[in-house]
Amino acid sequence: MTGSGKTGLGIGLVEEAAIDGVPSIVIDPKGDLTNLLLQFPKLDAASFRPWVDESDAKRKGITADELASAEAAKWKKGLASWDQDGARIQRLLDAVDIRLYTPGSTAATPVSVLASFAAPSAETVADPEQLAERTSAVVSSLLSLLGLDADPIQSRDHVLLSTILRDAWTRGESPDLAGLIRLVQAPPVQRIGVIELESFYPGKERFELAMKMNGLAASPRFQSWLTGEPLDPGAFLYGPDGKPRVSVFSIAHLSDEERMFFVTLLLDRTIGWMRSRPGTGSLRALIYMDEVFGYLPPTANPPSKVPLLTLLKQARAYGVGLVLSTQNPVDLDYKALSNAGTWFIGRLQTERDRDRLIAGLTGAASGALDADEIRDALSKVGKRVFLAHNVHEGEPVIFQTRWVLSYLAGPLTRPQLQSLAALAPATSGKSATAAPTPAPPAAARPVLAPGVPETFLSAAAAGVGVADYEATALAEAEVRYRRPRSTEEIVENVSLVAWLDAGEPDWSSADPTAELGGQLTDRPVEPATFGALPPAANDAKSWPKWEREVQATLARDRRLTVYRNKTLKLDSQPGETERDFRIRIAELGRESRDEAVDKLKERYGSKLATLDERIRKAEAAVDREADQARAAGLQTAVSVGTTLLSAFLGRKATKTTISKAATAARGATRTAQQASDVGRAKENVEALTAQRAELAAEFEKEVAELGTKLDAQAEEIEAVELAPRRTDVHVKRVTLLWVPRGASLPPPAGR
C-alpha cells in the first residue's frame, strides 16, 4: 500500500546492484524513480537546494534554504545510522553511469522507436516461436497506440500487420512507419493463411487502416517518438567504454496507450538482447518496474503481458533479474506470482490483498509455509518493514530497508527533469554514414557497357521515398588476420562504398558500411532518375583494376585491434569490441567470484556452525550454573539462619548445632564456588562470541580481497593490432552501386 516504503526498497535494490557493477533498466510509471539521479556525495545543503519543495518549506514556516539544510542533515544522519556516508554515494557514482530518458518527450533524452521495426537477429528469424513473439509484441504495441483491438488471433489488423512484418523481416528488410503504411496499401502477399488477401481484408478497408496509421505519423505528438537514442537495451545497460549504466525511463507524462506502447517495445527488445547472451547463474542485469498494475492482469491480455511472462519464465537463465512492484496484488496474473522466486511484502491495505498473497505464497511453497504464521507476520509489518520469502530458503524473514543513498524528493517537475538531463547527458546513438550532396541528376538511366557489374540499394532500405540514384562503387572483401603465436585466424567481412564524384574511386577514403546483403536489388524503383556516370565507371576494364586497388589498400591500411587479458588468459572473440570484451570479463569475474564466495561460505559455514553450537551450549551452561548458584545460596542462607537463630534463643551449643554450623560454613564456600563457576561460564560465552565475530570478520575480509583481486585482473587488458598480408585479402566483388539521393548507409558493426 501507499507509504509502505516499497519505492525505497526498489531504489535500494538498484543501488546495491549498481555498486556491485550490475546495470539496470528502470521503468518509472509514476515519476518517483527519477530520484535515482539525485546522488549528493557532499551531503551539503547546496546540493539539496534545487530539489526541495518550496511549498513544503512555506507550510513549515521556514525558507527553502533552511529546508535544504534540514534535509541535508536528515540524510546525513539517516545514512550514518546504517553505517553509510558520502563516500558510499561516490562509490555508486564511480561504479555506474545513471541516465534519464523521457520517451515521447524532450524533457530529458527522448527515445526513437523507429528502430523497433528493424529486422531482428537471424537467430530470431530462424526460430518460429521467437519470431512470433517478437512480431506480436511490436504489432500489439502499435495497434494499442492507434486505439485498435490488439488480439493476435481475432484482429484482422493484427494478423495483416504481423504477416507484413514477418515477410519483411524474413527478407532482411526493416520498414519504418512510412514503409509499413505503403505495405498495408500494397501487401507483398496474395494470401493470408489460406484465404485470398482481398477476401480477408479488401483494399478499401486496408486504406482506412493506412489512413489511421498515417494520421499517427503526421500528428505532432508522434514526432517526439522519431528522435532520440535508438531503442537498444545493450546501450542502455552499458556505455561505449563498457561501463555499466542505470537507465531510468520516466513515462509518467505519457497517456495509458503510449505507456503500453513504449513498455511493450522496450521489454520486447530487452528479450532479444537477453537471448543473444550466453546463459549464466550470476546476475548480469536488472530490470525494475515500479508499478506493474495494468501490465500483467489476471484475465485481460494487454501487449505487455506476453513479454513480462516471458521474462518471468526465462530471464533468470540468462542472468537477468526482473523486479516488479505493485500496490494491487489481486490484479496480477497468478502465473506471474508463481514464477516469482523472491517476494517482498510490505503493509497491505485490505484483508483481500493479504488472503491473495498468502494463497500465492503457500501455493508456491507447496505446503511448506504455514498460512496462519504468514498472516500473523503480515499483521505486524510496519512502514519500511517487509516480509521476505525466498523459494530457496526454509522460511520467511522480517527485515527493514536501509536508508537509501538517493535523495527521495518525490515526483519531479518538467524543469527539474530537464535539469537532471543536463547533469547526466545521454550519449547520442550511432550515426549513419551520409551520402555527399549530389549533383543535379540526369533523367535517363545510363546504358552500361558489356561487363560492367551493377546493383541497386533499395529505396525502402535506404529510408527515402524518392528513387533519385547516384553512382558509387561498392567493394566487398574478406580479410583474414592471424593472432600472434597462434594458428587461429580471424575472418572479417569488409564493405566499402566509394563515391564517384571525381570519376575514379578513392578506396583509402571510402565509407565503411554494414553488409548490405538483402538491401540490394538488381533493378531500380520505377520511375527513377539517375545522376551522371563517370566514363571510367562505364568501362569494363576499370573494375578488375579497382579490385586490385581494393586488395592493396586493405592490405596496407586495414588493421584489426584485438584484446587480451594475460592474467586470465582470455582473448577477445572475432568482432568483439573492447567494450564487449570488458563486459564479458566482468561477467566471468562475477561468476568466478560467486563460485569462490560459495566455497568460502561452505568452508567458513561449518566453522561458524560449530562455534554457534558451542555458544549455545556455553549459554546453557551459564543458565545451569546460575540456577545452581541460586540454589546453593538459598540452602546456605537457611543453614546459617537456623544456626544464628539457635544462638539468639540462648540454646546451648550441642553436637548437633555445632554440626549445623560447620555445614553452613561449607555451604557458604560452595555458594562462593558456584558464583565463581557462573563467572567462568559467562567468560566462556564472551570468548566464544568474540571468536565467532573474529571468524565472521575474517570471512568478510576474504570476500572483499577476492573481489578486489578479480577487479584488478579484469582491468589488465592489452590491445594488440593485427595487420593482414596481401594474400590474406580476398576481394569478393567490386560493383557499380546506385544509391538513392539523400540515403544513409548503415554503419558497420563495432570493430
XYZ file of C-alpha atoms in Angstrom:
751
model
C 0.000 0.000 0.000
C 0.991 3.660 -0.253
C 3.508 4.614 2.423
C 4.862 1.098 2.932
C 8.306 2.073 1.671
C 8.311 -0.103 -1.459
C 9.821 2.645 -3.635
C 12.677 2.962 -1.161
C 13.134 -0.806 -1.224
C 13.225 -0.797 -5.034
C 15.710 2.067 -5.153
C 17.850 0.302 -2.547
C 17.932 -2.857 -4.685
C 19.012 -0.872 -7.753
C 21.663 0.983 -5.711
C 23.160 -2.233 -4.321
C 23.208 -3.826 -7.776
C 24.887 -0.703 -9.183
C 27.588 -0.711 -6.502
C 28.280 -4.328 -7.475
C 28.655 -3.293 -11.139
C 25.294 -4.720 -12.246
C 23.488 -2.443 -14.777
C 19.748 -1.761 -14.618
C 16.857 -0.749 -16.847
C 14.381 1.105 -14.621
C 10.816 1.741 -15.847
C 9.183 4.554 -13.873
C 5.417 4.920 -14.499
C 4.859 7.252 -11.509
C 7.886 9.551 -11.632
C 9.440 8.519 -8.286
C 12.459 6.636 -9.642
C 13.948 9.737 -11.250
C 15.232 10.255 -7.695
C 17.953 7.723 -8.551
C 19.758 10.623 -10.223
C 19.753 12.670 -7.002
C 23.092 11.481 -5.617
C 24.907 14.041 -3.427
C 28.263 12.726 -2.118
C 28.986 16.022 -0.341
C 25.670 15.822 1.569
C 25.643 19.624 1.773
C 22.676 21.974 1.696
C 23.693 23.450 -1.681
C 23.290 20.023 -3.325
C 19.787 19.560 -1.878
C 18.576 23.120 -2.501
C 17.358 22.751 -6.160
C 15.283 19.682 -5.270
C 13.423 20.650 -2.083
C 9.737 21.527 -2.266
C 9.389 25.283 -1.659
C 5.681 24.904 -0.859
C 6.664 22.402 1.837
C 9.044 24.993 3.275
C 6.226 27.578 3.399
C 3.924 25.146 5.195
C 6.636 24.606 7.804
C 7.222 28.354 8.160
C 10.882 28.242 7.046
C 12.827 29.317 3.965
C 13.770 26.928 1.171
C 17.428 27.312 2.166
C 16.601 26.279 5.717
C 14.636 23.289 4.432
C 17.591 22.277 2.252
C 19.896 22.420 5.281
C 17.445 20.353 7.294
C 17.148 17.764 4.520
C 20.938 17.550 4.158
C 21.284 16.985 7.907
C 18.456 14.450 7.851
C 20.060 12.475 5.021
C 23.495 12.581 6.606
C 22.098 11.305 9.896
C 19.944 8.672 8.217
C 22.884 7.307 6.241
C 25.108 7.295 9.312
C 22.525 5.209 11.164
C 23.178 2.492 8.572
C 26.987 2.932 8.546
C 26.847 4.797 5.228
C 28.183 8.175 4.192
C 29.031 10.335 1.198
C 31.917 8.036 0.282
C 29.465 5.215 -0.421
C 27.391 7.536 -2.625
C 30.570 8.380 -4.529
C 31.325 4.664 -4.823
C 27.960 4.184 -6.509
C 28.606 7.072 -8.912
C 32.032 5.654 -9.747
C 30.557 2.208 -10.429
C 27.826 3.180 -12.919
C 26.580 5.961 -15.165
C 22.990 6.971 -14.351
C 20.950 8.151 -17.350
C 17.477 9.660 -17.640
C 15.199 9.072 -20.636
C 11.769 10.540 -21.354
C 10.207 8.604 -24.271
C 7.798 10.708 -26.278
C 9.169 13.907 -24.730
C 12.223 16.133 -24.940
C 12.169 16.923 -21.211
C 15.263 14.710 -20.879
C 16.688 12.360 -23.529
C 13.988 11.085 -25.919
C 13.975 7.576 -27.374
C 13.451 6.792 -31.039
C 11.045 3.912 -31.639
C 11.688 3.636 -35.385
C 14.360 1.027 -34.714
C 11.678 -1.171 -33.165
C 10.568 -2.089 -36.708
C 14.107 -3.187 -37.561
C 14.585 -6.816 -38.511
C 15.557 -8.974 -35.520
C 18.642 -11.161 -35.466
C 18.987 -14.078 -37.871
C 18.614 -16.452 -34.908
C 15.248 -14.924 -34.005
C 14.039 -15.016 -37.617
C 15.022 -18.693 -37.841
C 13.086 -19.578 -34.666
C 9.321 -19.568 -35.425
C 8.350 -19.201 -31.760
C 10.692 -16.281 -31.087
C 9.720 -14.602 -34.373
C 6.020 -14.934 -33.479
C 6.645 -13.412 -30.016
C 8.633 -10.518 -31.489
C 6.061 -9.825 -34.216
C 3.137 -9.991 -31.807
C 4.765 -7.596 -29.338
C 5.594 -4.982 -31.997
C 2.209 -5.150 -33.734
C 0.226 -5.197 -30.476
C 2.031 -2.130 -29.165
C 1.497 -0.230 -32.436
C -2.215 -1.085 -32.548
C -2.647 -0.110 -28.904
C -1.224 3.299 -29.766
C -3.826 3.542 -32.543
C -6.565 2.558 -30.087
C -7.398 -0.630 -32.040
C -8.147 -4.164 -30.881
C -4.797 -5.916 -30.481
C -5.946 -9.548 -30.172
C -3.354 -11.579 -32.125
C -5.932 -14.127 -33.332
C -9.225 -12.247 -33.687
C -7.978 -8.902 -35.008
C -7.640 -8.591 -38.803
C -5.360 -5.616 -38.315
C -3.037 -7.651 -36.097
C -2.914 -10.605 -38.490
C -2.264 -8.389 -41.537
C 0.494 -6.310 -39.925
C 2.089 -9.439 -38.456
C 2.133 -11.079 -41.887
C 3.671 -7.969 -43.478
C 6.367 -7.643 -40.811
C 7.247 -11.354 -40.868
C 7.621 -11.221 -44.645
C 9.826 -8.099 -44.495
C 11.989 -9.439 -41.662
C 12.421 -12.806 -43.370
C 13.803 -10.937 -46.392
C 16.119 -8.892 -44.165
C 14.192 -5.635 -44.623
C 13.434 -3.134 -41.864
C 10.456 -0.941 -42.797
C 9.840 2.315 -40.956
C 6.325 3.562 -40.212
C 6.008 5.201 -43.653
C 7.143 1.999 -45.342
C 4.699 -0.023 -43.242
C 1.846 2.259 -44.345
C 2.725 1.651 -48.013
C 2.905 -2.103 -47.406
C -0.576 -2.033 -45.838
C -1.891 -0.491 -49.044
C 0.016 -2.941 -51.258
C 0.913 -6.047 -49.203
C 3.684 -8.287 -50.561
C 1.474 -11.397 -50.168
C -1.567 -12.660 -52.044
C -2.973 -14.835 -49.279
C -3.455 -14.502 -45.539
C -3.411 -18.087 -44.301
C -5.477 -19.950 -46.879
C -7.779 -17.041 -47.774
C -7.212 -14.624 -50.640
C -5.970 -11.225 -49.451
C -8.881 -9.293 -50.978
C -11.391 -11.580 -49.301
C -9.667 -11.450 -45.936
C -9.043 -7.683 -45.943
C -10.314 -5.756 -49.002
C -8.217 -2.899 -50.359
C -10.760 -0.223 -49.449
C -10.714 -1.281 -45.794
C -6.923 -1.579 -45.786
C -6.838 2.023 -46.979
C -8.771 3.037 -43.842
C -6.152 1.319 -41.658
C -3.399 3.031 -43.645
C -5.111 6.410 -43.086
C -5.203 5.816 -39.311
C -1.518 4.941 -39.330
C -0.798 7.989 -41.492
C -2.704 10.190 -39.046
C -0.471 8.877 -36.288
C 2.672 9.515 -38.330
C 1.525 13.045 -39.183
C 0.490 14.041 -35.664
C 2.818 16.477 -33.848
C 2.606 14.237 -30.766
C 4.161 11.308 -32.625
C 7.092 13.350 -33.921
C 8.699 13.172 -30.479
C 8.875 9.376 -30.910
C 11.000 9.731 -34.039
C 14.040 11.381 -32.462
C 16.450 10.448 -29.727
C 18.546 7.420 -28.899
C 17.741 4.108 -30.576
C 15.782 1.540 -28.586
C 18.895 -0.541 -27.848
C 18.935 -2.360 -24.463
C 22.654 -3.106 -24.845
C 23.387 0.636 -24.960
C 21.019 1.296 -22.053
C 22.899 -1.248 -19.917
C 26.493 -0.437 -20.893
C 28.245 2.680 -22.198
C 30.647 2.768 -25.169
C 33.534 2.111 -22.761
C 31.798 -0.916 -21.224
C 30.900 0.901 -18.012
C 27.594 -0.313 -16.509
C 24.616 2.034 -16.656
C 21.420 2.606 -14.735
C 18.938 3.844 -17.354
C 15.781 5.377 -15.873
C 12.791 5.646 -18.246
C 10.325 8.184 -16.881
C 6.917 7.598 -18.526
C 4.588 9.370 -16.084
C 3.907 12.080 -18.691
C 2.535 9.614 -21.285
C -1.044 8.523 -21.849
C -2.029 4.951 -20.943
C -1.837 3.898 -24.609
C 1.595 5.494 -25.053
C 2.922 3.868 -21.886
C 1.743 0.470 -23.076
C 3.291 1.119 -26.499
C 6.698 2.007 -25.112
C 6.869 -0.548 -22.277
C 5.975 -3.380 -24.656
C 8.609 -2.356 -27.206
C 11.281 -1.901 -24.536
C 10.578 -5.291 -22.957
C 10.471 -6.971 -26.359
C 13.839 -5.530 -27.393
C 15.260 -6.468 -23.986
C 14.208 -10.082 -24.550
C 16.005 -10.015 -27.914
C 19.165 -8.662 -26.263
C 18.858 -11.211 -23.456
C 18.600 -14.158 -25.830
C 21.727 -13.025 -27.648
C 23.740 -13.534 -24.458
C 25.020 -16.868 -23.108
C 23.352 -18.356 -20.041
C 24.798 -17.657 -16.595
C 23.982 -18.288 -12.952
C 25.208 -14.837 -11.876
C 23.254 -11.594 -12.036
C 24.060 -9.870 -15.341
C 21.435 -7.117 -15.437
C 18.371 -5.895 -13.565
C 15.007 -4.780 -14.960
C 12.840 -2.904 -12.459
C 9.293 -1.624 -12.996
C 7.876 0.427 -10.145
C 4.162 -0.207 -10.784
C 3.065 -3.150 -12.899
C -0.680 -2.704 -12.358
C -2.465 -2.949 -15.718
C 0.530 -4.509 -17.483
C 0.124 -8.053 -16.108
C -3.592 -8.543 -15.300
C -5.095 -11.940 -14.409
C -7.683 -12.095 -17.235
C -7.042 -9.486 -19.955
C -4.119 -9.758 -22.389
C -2.549 -6.333 -22.968
C 0.503 -6.233 -25.281
C 2.884 -6.072 -22.307
C 1.690 -9.341 -20.757
C 3.478 -11.776 -23.085
C 6.953 -10.195 -22.780
C 6.566 -9.873 -18.991
C 5.604 -13.547 -18.644
C 8.474 -14.484 -20.961
C 10.924 -12.602 -18.750
C 9.489 -14.159 -15.579
C 9.931 -17.641 -17.044
C 13.247 -17.284 -18.867
C 15.229 -14.267 -17.667
C 16.953 -15.925 -14.695
C 18.599 -18.473 -17.032
C 20.337 -15.575 -18.784
C 21.377 -13.832 -15.562
C 18.696 -11.132 -15.896
C 16.801 -10.212 -12.733
C 13.235 -8.916 -13.010
C 11.794 -6.842 -10.146
C 8.115 -5.909 -10.348
C 6.319 -3.746 -7.794
C 2.607 -3.188 -7.239
C 0.032 -1.892 -4.776
C -2.566 -4.285 -6.206
C -1.533 -7.931 -5.731
C -5.017 -9.229 -6.544
C -4.747 -7.666 -10.006
C -1.684 -9.686 -11.033
C -1.748 -12.823 -13.158
C -1.396 -15.896 -10.928
C 1.138 -17.470 -13.353
C 3.306 -14.421 -12.779
C 3.088 -14.729 -8.991
C 4.014 -18.416 -9.138
C 7.113 -17.612 -11.237
C 8.423 -15.040 -8.772
C 11.329 -16.557 -6.849
C 11.503 -13.848 -4.177
C 8.607 -11.936 -2.604
C 8.913 -8.719 -0.583
C 5.611 -7.955 1.135
C 5.016 -4.678 2.917
C 1.947 -3.216 4.568
C -1.259 -4.303 2.803
C -4.418 -2.213 2.665
C -7.115 -4.901 2.702
C -7.741 -8.392 4.036
C -8.400 -9.457 0.438
C -4.876 -8.457 -0.550
C -3.447 -10.422 2.396
C -5.511 -13.504 1.580
C -4.458 -13.437 -2.086
C -0.783 -13.169 -1.206
C -0.981 -15.842 1.481
C -2.652 -18.188 -1.000
C 0.026 -17.441 -3.568
C 2.869 -17.882 -1.090
C 1.627 -21.140 0.368
C 0.782 -22.468 -3.096
C 4.214 -21.587 -4.494
C 5.863 -23.199 -1.468
C 3.860 -26.445 -1.936
C 2.634 -26.509 1.652
C 5.977 -25.707 3.263
C 4.627 -22.458 4.749
C 2.012 -22.051 7.443
C -0.781 -19.673 6.373
C -1.617 -18.629 9.941
C 2.023 -17.795 10.702
C 2.256 -15.739 7.496
C -0.984 -13.890 8.319
C 0.309 -13.133 11.816
C 3.625 -11.866 10.428
C 1.881 -9.629 7.864
C -0.282 -8.073 10.588
C 2.889 -6.849 12.318
C 4.580 -5.316 9.252
C 5.053 -1.556 9.556
C 6.495 1.224 7.420
C 9.787 0.288 5.708
C 9.457 -3.211 7.152
C 8.929 -6.153 4.813
C 8.376 -9.867 4.957
C 10.783 -11.579 2.544
C 10.133 -15.038 1.153
C 12.773 -16.734 -0.986
C 11.818 -20.054 -2.566
C 15.335 -21.313 -1.841
C 15.079 -20.608 1.898
C 13.224 -22.556 4.530
C 11.027 -19.812 5.975
C 10.194 -16.107 5.513
C 12.103 -13.405 7.383
C 11.192 -9.896 8.509
C 13.604 -7.099 7.636
C 13.787 -3.313 7.495
C 15.009 -1.445 4.416
C 18.177 0.609 4.791
C 18.360 4.362 4.274
C 18.745 4.916 0.527
C 21.689 6.782 -0.964
C 19.414 8.665 -3.381
C 17.561 11.744 -2.140
C 13.838 10.893 -2.208
C 12.402 14.180 -3.424
C 9.270 12.592 -4.905
C 7.993 13.053 -8.490
C 9.897 15.796 -10.291
C 8.603 18.617 -12.483
C 9.483 19.000 -16.161
C 12.052 21.776 -15.442
C 13.638 19.519 -12.815
C 13.777 16.649 -15.313
C 15.487 18.970 -17.767
C 17.999 19.889 -15.070
C 18.646 16.212 -14.372
C 19.172 15.540 -18.070
C 21.757 18.321 -18.117
C 23.526 16.724 -15.140
C 23.654 13.307 -16.854
C 23.525 13.842 -20.634
C 22.917 10.640 -22.575
C 25.271 9.816 -25.395
C 23.863 10.003 -28.846
C 23.119 6.871 -30.804
C 25.094 5.500 -33.703
C 25.261 7.940 -36.574
C 24.752 6.682 -40.076
C 27.182 7.365 -42.913
C 25.561 10.083 -45.006
C 25.988 10.481 -48.724
C 27.620 13.693 -50.029
C 25.479 16.384 -51.569
C 24.739 15.115 -55.085
C 24.969 16.918 -58.400
C 21.752 17.567 -60.320
C 20.505 14.224 -61.649
C 20.192 13.211 -65.236
C 16.779 11.923 -66.107
C 17.649 8.764 -68.012
C 19.227 5.590 -66.709
C 22.708 5.261 -68.295
C 23.271 2.425 -70.723
C 26.151 0.344 -69.400
C 28.923 -1.177 -71.447
C 29.006 -5.016 -71.501
C 30.831 -6.440 -68.494
C 30.107 -3.541 -66.104
C 28.574 -5.027 -62.904
C 25.575 -3.186 -61.447
C 23.317 -3.328 -58.380
C 20.887 -1.012 -56.538
C 20.296 -0.070 -52.919
C 16.550 -0.368 -52.443
C 14.734 2.857 -51.648
C 12.920 1.203 -48.694
C 16.208 0.021 -47.164
C 17.728 3.464 -47.692
C 14.883 5.090 -45.795
C 13.916 7.506 -48.581
C 10.785 7.735 -50.658
C 12.180 9.077 -53.934
C 14.317 6.920 -56.229
C 16.864 9.524 -57.413
C 20.050 7.480 -57.838
C 23.686 8.477 -57.539
C 26.633 6.350 -58.730
C 29.051 4.748 -56.247
C 31.439 1.795 -56.261
C 30.781 -0.979 -53.748
C 33.652 -3.267 -52.694
C 33.102 -6.416 -50.632
C 36.100 -8.318 -49.316
C 37.127 -10.945 -46.798
C 40.178 -10.097 -44.687
C 41.996 -12.712 -42.601
C 44.117 -11.885 -39.568
C 46.395 -14.251 -37.653
C 46.770 -13.969 -33.910
C 50.394 -13.832 -32.719
C 51.790 -17.154 -31.501
C 48.605 -18.893 -32.604
C 47.234 -20.742 -35.611
C 43.829 -19.160 -35.092
C 42.555 -16.896 -37.862
C 40.046 -14.091 -37.511
C 37.916 -13.506 -40.587
C 36.437 -10.051 -41.157
C 33.970 -9.186 -43.886
C 34.522 -5.648 -45.165
C 32.159 -3.493 -47.235
C 33.291 -0.140 -48.634
C 31.385 2.449 -50.654
C 33.407 4.966 -52.701
C 31.586 7.908 -54.229
C 32.447 8.507 -57.888
C 32.339 12.314 -57.827
C 35.951 12.515 -59.020
C 35.479 9.836 -61.669
C 37.776 7.273 -60.003
C 37.074 5.746 -56.575
C 39.424 6.687 -53.730
C 39.434 3.499 -51.654
C 41.552 4.955 -48.879
C 38.749 7.416 -48.032
C 35.807 5.151 -48.873
C 32.947 4.917 -46.384
C 32.775 1.629 -44.458
C 29.267 0.214 -44.297
C 27.468 -2.809 -42.945
C 26.993 -5.787 -45.229
C 24.130 -4.705 -47.444
C 23.005 -8.229 -48.331
C 19.228 -8.280 -48.618
C 19.123 -4.478 -49.050
C 20.442 -4.808 -52.594
C 18.302 -5.443 -55.646
C 19.033 -5.995 -59.328
C 16.569 -3.400 -60.597
C 15.681 0.205 -59.676
C 12.410 1.529 -58.378
C 10.255 2.873 -61.192
C 10.008 5.670 -62.077
C 13.549 6.723 -61.188
C 16.120 9.340 -62.117
C 19.902 8.915 -62.273
C 22.957 11.058 -61.750
C 25.779 11.235 -64.244
C 28.013 8.158 -64.600
C 31.766 8.906 -64.959
C 33.327 7.401 -68.120
C 35.762 5.256 -66.103
C 32.869 3.589 -64.296
C 31.314 2.648 -67.673
C 34.485 0.898 -68.804
C 34.549 -2.850 -68.082
C 38.374 -2.767 -67.765
C 38.170 -0.409 -64.760
C 36.502 -2.862 -62.438
C 39.217 -5.575 -62.330
C 41.760 -2.784 -61.789
C 39.727 -1.398 -58.935
C 39.565 -4.898 -57.391
C 43.385 -4.937 -57.258
C 43.389 -1.440 -55.750
C 40.946 -2.554 -53.060
C 43.187 -5.513 -52.219
C 46.285 -3.329 -51.981
C 44.505 -0.632 -49.941
C 43.108 -3.095 -47.402
C 46.460 -4.873 -47.018
C 48.195 -1.534 -46.480
C 45.658 0.300 -44.303
C 43.375 -2.264 -42.711
C 44.110 -3.070 -39.094
C 42.187 -5.069 -36.540
C 42.583 -4.412 -32.854
C 42.050 -7.425 -30.627
C 42.270 -7.553 -26.871
C 43.938 -9.927 -24.448
C 43.917 -10.382 -20.707
C 47.181 -12.168 -19.927
C 46.371 -12.848 -16.281
C 43.095 -14.568 -17.095
C 44.465 -15.947 -20.398
C 41.436 -14.655 -22.285
C 41.319 -13.257 -25.825
C 38.579 -11.198 -27.394
C 36.415 -13.034 -29.864
C 36.195 -12.107 -33.559
C 34.198 -8.905 -33.879
C 34.171 -8.322 -30.124
C 34.806 -4.694 -29.178
C 36.868 -3.620 -26.181
C 33.592 -2.591 -24.523
C 32.058 -6.040 -25.034
C 35.325 -7.747 -24.014
C 35.370 -5.779 -20.756
C 31.722 -6.654 -20.142
C 32.439 -10.354 -20.771
C 35.442 -10.309 -18.428
C 33.344 -8.563 -15.766
C 30.614 -11.186 -16.107
C 33.125 -14.038 -15.975
C 34.774 -12.380 -12.979
C 31.439 -12.081 -11.222
C 30.731 -15.756 -11.915
C 34.185 -16.716 -10.607
C 33.668 -14.530 -7.558
C 30.266 -16.086 -6.861
C 31.744 -19.595 -7.108
C 34.657 -18.643 -4.868
C 32.335 -16.984 -2.344
C 30.188 -20.124 -2.287
C 33.311 -22.163 -1.453
C 34.238 -19.669 1.258
C 30.713 -19.888 2.673
C 30.999 -23.672 2.715
C 34.423 -23.570 4.398
C 33.521 -20.933 6.975
C 29.953 -22.157 7.384
C 30.946 -25.354 9.182
C 33.297 -23.422 11.483
C 30.635 -20.825 12.256
C 28.063 -23.550 12.847
C 30.445 -25.280 15.278
C 31.001 -22.020 17.137
C 27.256 -21.317 17.197
C 26.695 -24.724 18.787
C 29.463 -24.124 21.324
C 27.994 -20.692 22.133
C 24.575 -22.276 22.571
C 25.999 -24.882 24.964
C 28.025 -22.237 26.805
C 24.932 -20.054 27.247
C 23.079 -23.113 28.521
C 25.941 -23.700 30.972
C 25.619 -20.109 32.205
C 21.943 -20.679 32.885
C 22.662 -24.012 34.619
C 25.469 -22.601 36.795
C 23.292 -19.609 37.683
C 20.474 -21.923 38.778
C 22.877 -23.986 40.887
C 24.352 -20.840 42.422
C 20.904 -19.598 43.391
C 20.022 -22.979 44.902
C 23.291 -23.174 46.850
C 22.864 -19.634 48.112
C 19.365 -20.375 49.332
C 20.470 -23.555 51.171
C 23.368 -21.734 52.813
C 21.101 -18.897 53.883
C 18.729 -21.360 55.516
C 21.555 -23.210 57.367
C 23.184 -20.037 58.582
C 19.858 -18.575 59.593
C 18.989 -21.635 61.642
C 22.332 -21.615 63.469
C 22.063 -17.909 64.221
C 18.524 -18.329 65.450
C 19.618 -21.067 67.900
C 22.339 -18.829 69.250
C 19.938 -15.941 69.548
C 17.465 -18.011 71.568
C 20.247 -18.886 74.003
C 20.325 -22.591 73.348
C 23.400 -24.462 74.432
C 25.885 -25.475 71.826
C 25.263 -29.098 71.244
C 26.925 -31.538 68.983
C 24.053 -31.054 66.501
C 24.229 -27.269 66.454
C 27.996 -27.413 66.027
C 27.490 -29.776 63.043
C 24.918 -27.405 61.528
C 27.313 -24.505 61.858
C 30.003 -26.457 60.062
C 27.532 -27.380 57.309
C 26.529 -23.732 56.917
C 30.165 -22.739 56.585
C 30.718 -25.366 53.906
C 27.547 -24.157 52.133
C 28.892 -20.620 52.050
C 32.067 -21.933 50.486
C 30.049 -23.837 47.837
C 27.983 -20.725 47.130
C 31.157 -18.751 46.501
C 32.407 -21.546 44.212
C 29.099 -21.621 42.287
C 29.274 -17.841 41.780
C 32.775 -18.293 40.505
C 31.548 -21.028 38.119
C 28.896 -18.628 36.751
C 31.559 -16.029 36.099
C 33.766 -18.523 34.295
C 30.786 -19.714 32.180
C 29.984 -16.124 31.166
C 33.630 -15.530 30.290
C 33.486 -18.657 28.114
C 30.423 -17.284 26.257
C 32.142 -13.944 25.731
C 35.300 -15.628 24.458
C 33.352 -17.834 22.029
C 31.271 -14.853 20.820
C 34.437 -12.839 20.210
C 35.949 -15.807 18.397
C 32.871 -16.036 16.157
C 32.933 -12.306 15.390
C 36.621 -12.598 14.503
C 35.909 -15.538 12.181
C 32.995 -13.668 10.517
C 35.236 -10.619 10.003
C 37.904 -12.878 8.514
C 35.279 -14.251 6.078
C 34.167 -10.743 5.058
C 37.795 -9.736 4.556
C 38.475 -12.699 2.289
C 35.339 -11.911 0.239
C 36.436 -8.264 -0.156
C 40.001 -9.270 -1.092
C 38.602 -11.738 -3.606
C 36.514 -9.022 -5.278
C 39.475 -6.613 -5.318
C 41.711 -9.268 -6.869
C 39.205 -10.124 -9.598
C 38.562 -6.436 -10.329
C 42.299 -5.848 -10.724
C 42.641 -8.842 -13.035
C 39.730 -7.622 -15.165
C 41.460 -4.289 -15.760
C 44.619 -5.894 -17.222
C 43.644 -5.636 -20.887
C 46.219 -5.340 -23.649
C 45.341 -4.114 -27.144
C 47.042 -5.994 -29.983
C 46.923 -4.616 -33.518
C 46.812 -7.195 -36.313
C 47.734 -6.449 -39.944
C 46.802 -8.678 -42.902
C 49.158 -9.765 -45.641
C 48.105 -9.045 -49.200
C 47.413 -12.723 -49.747
C 45.082 -12.589 -46.720
C 42.782 -10.144 -48.525
C 40.212 -11.792 -50.789
C 38.089 -9.340 -52.786
C 34.692 -10.897 -53.404
C 33.469 -8.260 -55.811
C 33.627 -4.607 -56.824
C 30.459 -3.366 -58.470
C 28.632 -0.241 -59.526
C 26.124 0.586 -56.784
C 23.301 3.025 -57.379
C 22.309 4.744 -54.100
C 19.109 6.846 -53.719
C 19.906 10.508 -53.174
C 19.849 11.512 -49.506
C 20.208 7.916 -48.317
C 22.128 6.996 -45.196
C 24.224 3.869 -45.432
C 24.095 1.604 -42.382
C 27.315 1.805 -40.339
C 29.377 -1.337 -39.839
C 29.233 -3.221 -36.575
C 31.767 -2.041 -33.986
C 35.291 -3.341 -34.622
